[in-house]
Short mmCIF file of C-alpha atoms in Angstrom, two decimals:
data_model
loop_
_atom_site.label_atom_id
_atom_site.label_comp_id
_atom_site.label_asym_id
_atom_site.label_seq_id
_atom_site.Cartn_x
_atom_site.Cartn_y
_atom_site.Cartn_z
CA UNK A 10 -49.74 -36.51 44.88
CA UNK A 11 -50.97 -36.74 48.17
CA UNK A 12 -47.34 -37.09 49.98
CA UNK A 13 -47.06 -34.64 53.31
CA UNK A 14 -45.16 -31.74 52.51
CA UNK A 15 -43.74 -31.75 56.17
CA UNK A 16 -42.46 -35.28 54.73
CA UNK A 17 -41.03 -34.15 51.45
CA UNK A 18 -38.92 -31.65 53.30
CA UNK A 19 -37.63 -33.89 55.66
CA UNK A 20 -38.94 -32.49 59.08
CA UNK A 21 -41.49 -32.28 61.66
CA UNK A 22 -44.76 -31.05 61.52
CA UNK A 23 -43.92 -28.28 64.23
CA UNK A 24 -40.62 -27.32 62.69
CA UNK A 25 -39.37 -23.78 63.06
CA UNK A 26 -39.84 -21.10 59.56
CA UNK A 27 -35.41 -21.25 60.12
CA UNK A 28 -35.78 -25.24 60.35
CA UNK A 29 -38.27 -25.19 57.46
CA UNK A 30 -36.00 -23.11 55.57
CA UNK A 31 -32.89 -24.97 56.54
CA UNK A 32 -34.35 -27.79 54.68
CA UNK A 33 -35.53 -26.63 51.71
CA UNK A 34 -31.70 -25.20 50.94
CA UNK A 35 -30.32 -28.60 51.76
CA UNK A 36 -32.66 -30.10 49.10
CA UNK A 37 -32.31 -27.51 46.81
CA UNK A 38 -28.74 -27.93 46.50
CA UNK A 39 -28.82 -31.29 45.84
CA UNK A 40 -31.78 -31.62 43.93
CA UNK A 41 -31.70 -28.20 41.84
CA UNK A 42 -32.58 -28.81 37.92
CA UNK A 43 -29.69 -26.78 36.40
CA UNK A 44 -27.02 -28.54 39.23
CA UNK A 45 -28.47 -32.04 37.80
CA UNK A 46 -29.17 -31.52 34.15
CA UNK A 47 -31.29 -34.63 32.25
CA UNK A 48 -31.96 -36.37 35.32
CA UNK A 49 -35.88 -36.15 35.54
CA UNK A 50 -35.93 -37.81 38.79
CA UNK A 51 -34.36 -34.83 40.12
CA UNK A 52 -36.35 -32.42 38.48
CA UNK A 53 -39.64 -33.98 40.07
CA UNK A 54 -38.00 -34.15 43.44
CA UNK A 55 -37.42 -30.54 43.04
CA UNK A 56 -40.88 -29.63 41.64
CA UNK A 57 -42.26 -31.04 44.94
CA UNK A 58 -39.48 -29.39 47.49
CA UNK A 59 -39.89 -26.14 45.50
CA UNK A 60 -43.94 -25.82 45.90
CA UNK A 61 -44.03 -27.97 49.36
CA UNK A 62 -41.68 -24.92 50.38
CA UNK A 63 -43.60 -22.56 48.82
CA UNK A 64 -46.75 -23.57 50.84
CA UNK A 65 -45.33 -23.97 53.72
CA UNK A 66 -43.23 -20.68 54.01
CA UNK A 67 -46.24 -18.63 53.76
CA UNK A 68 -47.41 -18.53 57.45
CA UNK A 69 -51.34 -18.26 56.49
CA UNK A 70 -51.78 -21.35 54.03
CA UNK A 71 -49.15 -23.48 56.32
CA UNK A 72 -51.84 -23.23 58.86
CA UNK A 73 -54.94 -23.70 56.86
CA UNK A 74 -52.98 -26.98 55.76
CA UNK A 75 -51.78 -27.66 59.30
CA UNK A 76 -55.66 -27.68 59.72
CA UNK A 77 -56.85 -29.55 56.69
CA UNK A 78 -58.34 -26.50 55.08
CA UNK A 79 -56.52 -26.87 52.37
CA UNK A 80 -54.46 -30.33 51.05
CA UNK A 81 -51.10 -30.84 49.22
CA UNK A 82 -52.47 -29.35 45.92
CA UNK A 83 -52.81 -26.55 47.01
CA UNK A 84 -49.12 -26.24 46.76
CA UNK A 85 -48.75 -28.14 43.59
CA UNK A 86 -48.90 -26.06 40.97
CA UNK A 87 -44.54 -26.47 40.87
CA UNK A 88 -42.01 -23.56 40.81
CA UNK A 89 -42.46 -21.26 37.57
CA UNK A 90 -40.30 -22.62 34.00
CA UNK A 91 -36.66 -22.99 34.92
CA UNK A 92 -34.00 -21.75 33.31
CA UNK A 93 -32.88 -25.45 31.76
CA UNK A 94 -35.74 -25.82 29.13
CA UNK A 95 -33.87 -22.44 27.71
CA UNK A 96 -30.53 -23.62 27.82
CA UNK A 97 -30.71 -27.03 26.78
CA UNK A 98 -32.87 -25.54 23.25
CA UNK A 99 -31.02 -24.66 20.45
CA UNK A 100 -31.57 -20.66 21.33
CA UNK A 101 -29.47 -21.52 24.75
CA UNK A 102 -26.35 -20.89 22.76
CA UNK A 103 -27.12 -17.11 23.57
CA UNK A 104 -25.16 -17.80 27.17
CA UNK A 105 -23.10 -20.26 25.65
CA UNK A 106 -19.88 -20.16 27.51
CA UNK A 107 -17.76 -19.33 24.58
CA UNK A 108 -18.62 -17.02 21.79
CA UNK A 109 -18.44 -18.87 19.33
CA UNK A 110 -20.51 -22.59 20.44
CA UNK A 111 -17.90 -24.71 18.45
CA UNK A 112 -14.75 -23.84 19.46
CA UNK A 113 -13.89 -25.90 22.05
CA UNK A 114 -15.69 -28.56 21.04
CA UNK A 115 -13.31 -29.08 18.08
CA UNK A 116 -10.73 -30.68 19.93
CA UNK A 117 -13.06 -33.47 21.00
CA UNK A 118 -14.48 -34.00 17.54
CA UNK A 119 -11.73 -33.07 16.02
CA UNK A 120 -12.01 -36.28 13.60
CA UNK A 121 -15.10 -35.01 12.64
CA UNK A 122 -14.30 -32.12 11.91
CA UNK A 123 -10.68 -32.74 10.43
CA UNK A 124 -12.52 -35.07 7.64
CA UNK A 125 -15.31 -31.93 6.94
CA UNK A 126 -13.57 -29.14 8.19
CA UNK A 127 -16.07 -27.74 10.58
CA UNK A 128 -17.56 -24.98 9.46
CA UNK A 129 -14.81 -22.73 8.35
CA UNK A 130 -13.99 -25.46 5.15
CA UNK A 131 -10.85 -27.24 5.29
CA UNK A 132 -7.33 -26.16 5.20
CA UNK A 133 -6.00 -26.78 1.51
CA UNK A 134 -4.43 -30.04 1.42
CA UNK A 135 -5.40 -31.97 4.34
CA UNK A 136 -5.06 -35.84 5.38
CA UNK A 137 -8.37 -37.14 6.62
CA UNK A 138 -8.31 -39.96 8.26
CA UNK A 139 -10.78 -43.37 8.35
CA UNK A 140 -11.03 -46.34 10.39
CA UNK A 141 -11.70 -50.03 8.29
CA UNK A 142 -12.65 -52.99 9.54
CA UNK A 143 -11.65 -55.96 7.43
CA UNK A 144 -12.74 -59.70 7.63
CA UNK A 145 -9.78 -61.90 8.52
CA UNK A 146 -9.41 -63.42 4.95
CA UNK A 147 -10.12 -60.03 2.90
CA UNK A 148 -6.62 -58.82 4.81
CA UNK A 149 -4.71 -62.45 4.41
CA UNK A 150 -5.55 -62.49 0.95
CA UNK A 151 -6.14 -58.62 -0.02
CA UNK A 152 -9.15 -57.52 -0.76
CA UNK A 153 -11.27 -53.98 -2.47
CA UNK A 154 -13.52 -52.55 0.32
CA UNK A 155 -16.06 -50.03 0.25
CA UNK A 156 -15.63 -47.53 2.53
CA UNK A 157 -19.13 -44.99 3.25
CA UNK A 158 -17.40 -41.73 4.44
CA UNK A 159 -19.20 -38.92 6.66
CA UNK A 160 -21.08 -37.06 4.06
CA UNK A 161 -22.57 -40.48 2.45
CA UNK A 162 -19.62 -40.71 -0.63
CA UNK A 163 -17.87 -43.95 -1.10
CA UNK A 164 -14.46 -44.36 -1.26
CA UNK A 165 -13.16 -48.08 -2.53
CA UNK A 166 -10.02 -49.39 -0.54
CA UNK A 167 -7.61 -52.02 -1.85
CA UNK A 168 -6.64 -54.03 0.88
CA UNK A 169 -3.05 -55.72 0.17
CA UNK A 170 -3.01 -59.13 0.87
CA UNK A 171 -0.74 -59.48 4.64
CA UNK A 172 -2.70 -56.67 5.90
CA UNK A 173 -2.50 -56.72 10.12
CA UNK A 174 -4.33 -54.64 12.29
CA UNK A 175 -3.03 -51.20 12.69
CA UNK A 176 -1.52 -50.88 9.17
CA UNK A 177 -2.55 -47.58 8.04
CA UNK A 178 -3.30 -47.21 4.34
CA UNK A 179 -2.77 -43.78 2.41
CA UNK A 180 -5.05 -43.02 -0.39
CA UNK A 181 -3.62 -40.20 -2.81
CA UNK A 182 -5.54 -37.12 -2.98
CA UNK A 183 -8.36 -39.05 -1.32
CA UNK A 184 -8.62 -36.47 1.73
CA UNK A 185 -9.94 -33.46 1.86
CA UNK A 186 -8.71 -30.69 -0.74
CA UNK A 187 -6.09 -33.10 -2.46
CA UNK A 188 -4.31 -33.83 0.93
CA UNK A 189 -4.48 -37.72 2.23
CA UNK A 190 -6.84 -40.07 2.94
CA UNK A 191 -5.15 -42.24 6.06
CA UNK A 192 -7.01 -45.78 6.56
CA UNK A 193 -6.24 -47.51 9.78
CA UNK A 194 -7.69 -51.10 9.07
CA UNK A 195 -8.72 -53.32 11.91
CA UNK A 196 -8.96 -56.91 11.13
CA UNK A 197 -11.70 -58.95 12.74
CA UNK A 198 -10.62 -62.64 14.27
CA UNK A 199 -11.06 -66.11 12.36
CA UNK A 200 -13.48 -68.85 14.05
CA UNK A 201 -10.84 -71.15 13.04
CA UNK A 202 -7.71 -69.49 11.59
CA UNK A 203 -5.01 -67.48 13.54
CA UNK A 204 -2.41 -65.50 12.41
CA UNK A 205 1.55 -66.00 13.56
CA UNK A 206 3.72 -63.43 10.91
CA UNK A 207 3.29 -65.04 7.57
CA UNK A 208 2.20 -68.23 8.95
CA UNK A 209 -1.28 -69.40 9.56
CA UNK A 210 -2.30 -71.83 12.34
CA UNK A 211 -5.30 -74.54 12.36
CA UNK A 212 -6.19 -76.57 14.93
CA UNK A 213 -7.99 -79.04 13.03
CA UNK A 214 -10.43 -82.29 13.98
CA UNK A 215 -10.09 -85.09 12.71
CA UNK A 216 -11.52 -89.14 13.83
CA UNK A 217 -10.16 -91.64 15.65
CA UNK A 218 -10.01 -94.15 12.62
CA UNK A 219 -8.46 -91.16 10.57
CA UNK A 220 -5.93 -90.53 13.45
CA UNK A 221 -5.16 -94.18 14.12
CA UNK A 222 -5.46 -95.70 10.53
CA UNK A 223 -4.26 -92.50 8.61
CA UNK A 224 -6.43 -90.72 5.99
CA UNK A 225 -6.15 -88.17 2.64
CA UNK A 226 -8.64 -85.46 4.38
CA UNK A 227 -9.63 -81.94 2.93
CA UNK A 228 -8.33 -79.00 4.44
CA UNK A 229 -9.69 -75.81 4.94
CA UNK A 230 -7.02 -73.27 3.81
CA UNK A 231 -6.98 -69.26 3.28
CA UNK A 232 -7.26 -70.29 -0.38
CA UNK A 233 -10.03 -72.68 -0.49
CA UNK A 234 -9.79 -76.33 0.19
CA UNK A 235 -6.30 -78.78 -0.16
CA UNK A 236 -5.79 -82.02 -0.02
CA UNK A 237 -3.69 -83.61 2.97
CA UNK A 238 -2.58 -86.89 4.29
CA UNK A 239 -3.01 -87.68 7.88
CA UNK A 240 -0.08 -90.68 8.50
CA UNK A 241 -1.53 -93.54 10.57
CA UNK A 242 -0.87 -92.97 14.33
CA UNK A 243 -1.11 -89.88 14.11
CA UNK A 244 -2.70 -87.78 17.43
CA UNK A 245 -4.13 -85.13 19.28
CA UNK A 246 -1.09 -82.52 19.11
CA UNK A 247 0.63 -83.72 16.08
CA UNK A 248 1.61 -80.72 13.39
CA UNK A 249 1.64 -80.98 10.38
CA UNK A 250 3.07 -78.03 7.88
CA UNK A 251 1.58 -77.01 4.45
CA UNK A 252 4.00 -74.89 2.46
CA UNK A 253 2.89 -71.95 1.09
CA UNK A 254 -0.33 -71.95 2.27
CA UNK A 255 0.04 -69.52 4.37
CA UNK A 256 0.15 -65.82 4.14
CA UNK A 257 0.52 -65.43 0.32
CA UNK A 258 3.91 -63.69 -0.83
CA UNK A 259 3.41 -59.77 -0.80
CA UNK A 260 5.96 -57.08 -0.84
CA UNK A 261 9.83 -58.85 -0.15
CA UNK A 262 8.11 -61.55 2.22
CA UNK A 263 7.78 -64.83 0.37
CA UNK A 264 4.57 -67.18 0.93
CA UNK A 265 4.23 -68.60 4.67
CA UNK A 266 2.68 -71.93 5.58
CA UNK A 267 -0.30 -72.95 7.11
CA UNK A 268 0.83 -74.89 10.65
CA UNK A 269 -2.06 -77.58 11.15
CA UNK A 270 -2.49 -78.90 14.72
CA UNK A 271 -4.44 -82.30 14.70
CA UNK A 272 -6.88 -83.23 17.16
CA UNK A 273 -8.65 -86.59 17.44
CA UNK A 274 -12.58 -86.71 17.92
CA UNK A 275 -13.89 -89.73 19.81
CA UNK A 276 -17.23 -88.93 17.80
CA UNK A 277 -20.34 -90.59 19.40
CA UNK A 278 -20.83 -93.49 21.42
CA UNK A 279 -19.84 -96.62 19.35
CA UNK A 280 -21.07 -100.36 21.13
CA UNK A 281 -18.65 -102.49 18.72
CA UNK A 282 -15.49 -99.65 19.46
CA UNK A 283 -16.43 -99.75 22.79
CA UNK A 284 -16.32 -103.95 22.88
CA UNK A 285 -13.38 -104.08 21.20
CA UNK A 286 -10.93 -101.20 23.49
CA UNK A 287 -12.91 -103.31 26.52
CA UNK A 288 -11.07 -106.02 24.90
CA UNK A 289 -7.76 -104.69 23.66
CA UNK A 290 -7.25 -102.78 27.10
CA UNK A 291 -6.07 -106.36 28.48
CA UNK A 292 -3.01 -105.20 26.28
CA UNK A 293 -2.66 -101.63 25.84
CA UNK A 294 -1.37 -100.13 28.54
CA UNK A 295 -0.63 -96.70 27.39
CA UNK A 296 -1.12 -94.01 29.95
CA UNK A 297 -1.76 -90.51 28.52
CA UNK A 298 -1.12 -89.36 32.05
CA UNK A 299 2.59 -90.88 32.87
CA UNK A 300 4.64 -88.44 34.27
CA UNK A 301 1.63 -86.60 35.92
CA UNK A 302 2.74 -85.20 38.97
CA UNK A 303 -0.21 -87.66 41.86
CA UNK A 304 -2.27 -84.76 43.46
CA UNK B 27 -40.11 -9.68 26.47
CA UNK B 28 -40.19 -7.27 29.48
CA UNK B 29 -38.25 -3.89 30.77
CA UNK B 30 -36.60 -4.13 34.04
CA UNK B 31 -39.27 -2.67 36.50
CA UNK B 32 -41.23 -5.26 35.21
CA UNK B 33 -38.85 -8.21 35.48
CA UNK B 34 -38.13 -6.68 38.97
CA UNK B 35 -41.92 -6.88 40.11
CA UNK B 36 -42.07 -10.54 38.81
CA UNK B 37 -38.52 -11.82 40.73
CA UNK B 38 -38.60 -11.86 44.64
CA UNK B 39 -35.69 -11.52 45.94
CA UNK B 40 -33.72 -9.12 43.10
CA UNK B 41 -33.05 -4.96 42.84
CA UNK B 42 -32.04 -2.62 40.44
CA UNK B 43 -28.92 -2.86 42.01
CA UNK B 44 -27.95 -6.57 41.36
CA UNK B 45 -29.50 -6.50 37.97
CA UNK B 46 -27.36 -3.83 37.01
CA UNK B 47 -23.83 -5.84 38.51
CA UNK B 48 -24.99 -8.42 36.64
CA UNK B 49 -25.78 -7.00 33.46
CA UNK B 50 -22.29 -5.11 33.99
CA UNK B 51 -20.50 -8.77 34.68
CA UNK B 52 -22.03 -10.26 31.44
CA UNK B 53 -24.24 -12.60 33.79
CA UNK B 54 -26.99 -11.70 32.41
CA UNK B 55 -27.07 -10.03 28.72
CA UNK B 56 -30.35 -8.39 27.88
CA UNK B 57 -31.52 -6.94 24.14
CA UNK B 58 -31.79 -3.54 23.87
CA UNK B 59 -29.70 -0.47 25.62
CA UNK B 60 -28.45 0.33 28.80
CA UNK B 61 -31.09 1.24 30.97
CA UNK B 62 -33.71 0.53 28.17
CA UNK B 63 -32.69 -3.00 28.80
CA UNK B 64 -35.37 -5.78 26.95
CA UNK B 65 -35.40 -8.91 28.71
CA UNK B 66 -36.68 -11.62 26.98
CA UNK B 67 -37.69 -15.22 28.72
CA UNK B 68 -34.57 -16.36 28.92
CA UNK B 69 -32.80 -13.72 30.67
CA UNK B 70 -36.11 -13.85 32.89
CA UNK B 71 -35.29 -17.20 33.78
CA UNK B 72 -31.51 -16.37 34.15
CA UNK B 73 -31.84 -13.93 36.67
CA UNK B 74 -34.40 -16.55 38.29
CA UNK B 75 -31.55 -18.81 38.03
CA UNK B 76 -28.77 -16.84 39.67
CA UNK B 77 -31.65 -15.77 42.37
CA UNK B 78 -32.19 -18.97 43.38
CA UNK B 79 -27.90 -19.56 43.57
CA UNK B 80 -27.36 -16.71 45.62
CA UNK B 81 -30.54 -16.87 47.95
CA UNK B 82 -31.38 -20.39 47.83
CA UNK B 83 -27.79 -22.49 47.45
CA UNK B 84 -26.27 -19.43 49.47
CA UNK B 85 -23.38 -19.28 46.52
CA UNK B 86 -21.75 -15.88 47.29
CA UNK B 87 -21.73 -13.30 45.17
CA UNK B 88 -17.72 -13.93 43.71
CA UNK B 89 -18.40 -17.02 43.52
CA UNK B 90 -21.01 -16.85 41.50
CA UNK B 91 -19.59 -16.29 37.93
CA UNK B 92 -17.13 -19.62 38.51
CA UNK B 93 -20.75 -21.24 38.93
CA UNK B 94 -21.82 -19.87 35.83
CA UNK B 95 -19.26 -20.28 33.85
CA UNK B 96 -19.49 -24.29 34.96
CA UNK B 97 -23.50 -24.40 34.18
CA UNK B 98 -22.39 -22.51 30.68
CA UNK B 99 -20.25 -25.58 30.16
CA UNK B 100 -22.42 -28.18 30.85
CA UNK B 101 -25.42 -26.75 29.18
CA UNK B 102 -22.94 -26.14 26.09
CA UNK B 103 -21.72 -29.84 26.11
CA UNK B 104 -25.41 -31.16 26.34
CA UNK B 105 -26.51 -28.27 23.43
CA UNK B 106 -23.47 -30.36 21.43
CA UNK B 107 -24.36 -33.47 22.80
CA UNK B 108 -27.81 -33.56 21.44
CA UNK B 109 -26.86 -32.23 17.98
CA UNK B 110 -24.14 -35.01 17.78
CA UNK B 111 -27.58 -37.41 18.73
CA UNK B 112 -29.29 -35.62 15.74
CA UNK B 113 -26.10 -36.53 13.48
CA UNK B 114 -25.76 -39.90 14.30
CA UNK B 115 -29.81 -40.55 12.55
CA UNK B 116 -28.18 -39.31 9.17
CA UNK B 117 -25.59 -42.81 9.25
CA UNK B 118 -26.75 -45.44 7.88
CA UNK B 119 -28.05 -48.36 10.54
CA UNK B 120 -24.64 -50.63 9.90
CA UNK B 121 -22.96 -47.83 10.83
CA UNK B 122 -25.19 -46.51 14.07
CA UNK B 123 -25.24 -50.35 14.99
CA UNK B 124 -21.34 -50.03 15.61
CA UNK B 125 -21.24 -47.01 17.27
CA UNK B 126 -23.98 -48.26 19.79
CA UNK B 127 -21.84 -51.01 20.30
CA UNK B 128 -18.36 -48.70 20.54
CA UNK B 129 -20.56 -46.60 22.72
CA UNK B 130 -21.22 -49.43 24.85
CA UNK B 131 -18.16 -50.64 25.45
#
């Protein structure tokens, strides 16, 4: 409250009315309400500039402040409503700077208002047009969705299995008026699965006994759970191909496979394993590393 | 609401003269009829606004519809702005969740 209004213009006590007035312009530009619209922190600063101004400028109160008659309040009572509280409520639309408040707006929403056809109703006939986001199995394996549109109805959307992101799905006489209803779907990623065409890829874990004495393990697929043997030696890196587990078959594309890529687990600390490599290394001399370029 | 002698006795700075431009340029648009002009608060606090561009930000006169026209456009967009804000309470919360996140990105 109590800040010096010599301060809050920026100059010296003595300055000149021309210096004083100088100042207050500067400020005002920058800090002007209607030049900085929804930023409070200008809109204070302003306040203050306006009314220290105010004071000041009148050549009788600036010198009862000069001499303490009267303090900072004096001057605080702030520059009279501004024009913003007017423009930014709903009557502001009286200066709006078209005629009509919408147009020109409708090219920005013009999703919006292509699905509910502004105000004017929509054209007979037209496609409206929806974004989906599907789960990475619902669009592998096809799936019904329920997509909420705008005004709160539900539309339910058949996913074909082999759906990818950015296939567009038309829904007859789903849009507005009997036109179109367009679907972009976007499909969200896999924690485990990725997608290559038709094929699937896994990397998947498996033990060091399993790896090194072979194993029938269960693996996850797009269709629930199959049964797979892991062929002793196998390691880190090794692929292994399950046909047809894939993509299913949809449209002319037959079934692709699922593309696992094993790799071995050390698992946690094991005394006896750990004796008996201690031991073995006297023989083993595999080097993971051969053919490592020496740093 | 207020006539213009009165509007001029509460605005330093203003005369007949620029009121009329004004009102003639579509800068200010008052209720009422030419010369029996009604000026409600807003057009109070227009003129107060396109005082304070002239005499304070020293924007000259031709330049000052271009000004305008720009504070018009901003005021519009916020006007739109907050009625898009209003919208977005109708979605459900799934649905305001991911556009907070879109909004975000």
């Amino acid at each position: 409250m109590a800040e010096d209004l010599y301060k809050i213009l920026g100059v010296e006590k003595g300055a000149s009315a021309e210096a004083l007035r100088a100042a207050y312009r500067t400020l005002a530009k920058k800090h002007h309400p209607d030049l900085n619209p929804g930023n409070k922190a200008a809109e204070e600063r302003f306040k203050k500039v306006a009314s220290a101004y105010e004071l000041l400028s009148d050549a009788e109160k600036r010198q009862q402040y000069d001499a303490g008659e009267i303090d900072e309040s004096g001057a605080m009572k702030g520059p009279p409503p501004g024009y913003r509280a007017h423009a930014e409520a709903p009557h502001g639309a009286r200066y709006a700077y078209s005629a009509d408040d919408l147009s020109g707006f409708e090219d920005i929403f013009s999703n919006l208002f292509g699905e509910r056809g502004g105000r004017g109703g929509a054209a007979p006939g037209r496609d409206a047009h929806y974004a989906l986001q599907a789960g990475f199995l619902e669009a592998v394996n096809g799936a019904v969705k329920r997509l909420t549109l705008p005004d709160g109805q539900t539309l339910d959307v058949k996913i074909p299995a082999g759906t990818v992101s950015g296939d567009v799905l038309r829904l007859r006489g789903k849009g507005l008026a009997g036109g179109d209803a367009l679907i972009e779907i976007a499909v969200a990623p896999h924690a485990f699965f990725t997608r290559d065409g038709q094929n699937i890829e896994l990397v998947l874990p498996v033990s060091v006994r399993e790896a090194v004495v072979g194993a029938k393990i269960s693996v996850p697929t797009p269709a629930g759970m199959v049964a797979m043997n892991v062929k002793a030696g196998a390691d880190t890196g090794t692929k292994m191909r399950l046909k047809g587990k894939g993509v299913p078959a949809h449209g002319k594309l037959p079934a692709g496979d699922l593309i696992v890529t094993l790799q071995v687990h050390v698992g946690k600390p094991d005394a006896a394993l750990a004796e008996f490599l201690r031991a073995h290394a006297a023989v083993g001399d595999f080097n993971p590393r051969a053919g490592m370029f020496e740093p | 609401m207020m006539t213009l002698e009165a509007l001029l006795d509460q605005i330093e700075g203003v005369v007949a003269e620029d009121l009329r431009r004004w009102i003639a340029a579509r800068y200010v648009r008052p209720g009422g009829e030419p010369e029996a002009w009604v000026f409600g608060e807003m057009d109070v606090a227009r003129v107060r606004l396109i005082v304070e561009l002239r005499d304070v930000m020293e924007i000259s006169e031709p330049a000052l519809p271009t000004v305008l026209s720009l504070l018009d456009q901003v005021y519009d967009l916020r006007r739109r702005m907050r009625r898009l804000n209003e919208g977005f309470s109708l979605l459900p919360a799934e649905l305001r969740g991911e556009l907070a996140r879109f909004m975000m990105e």
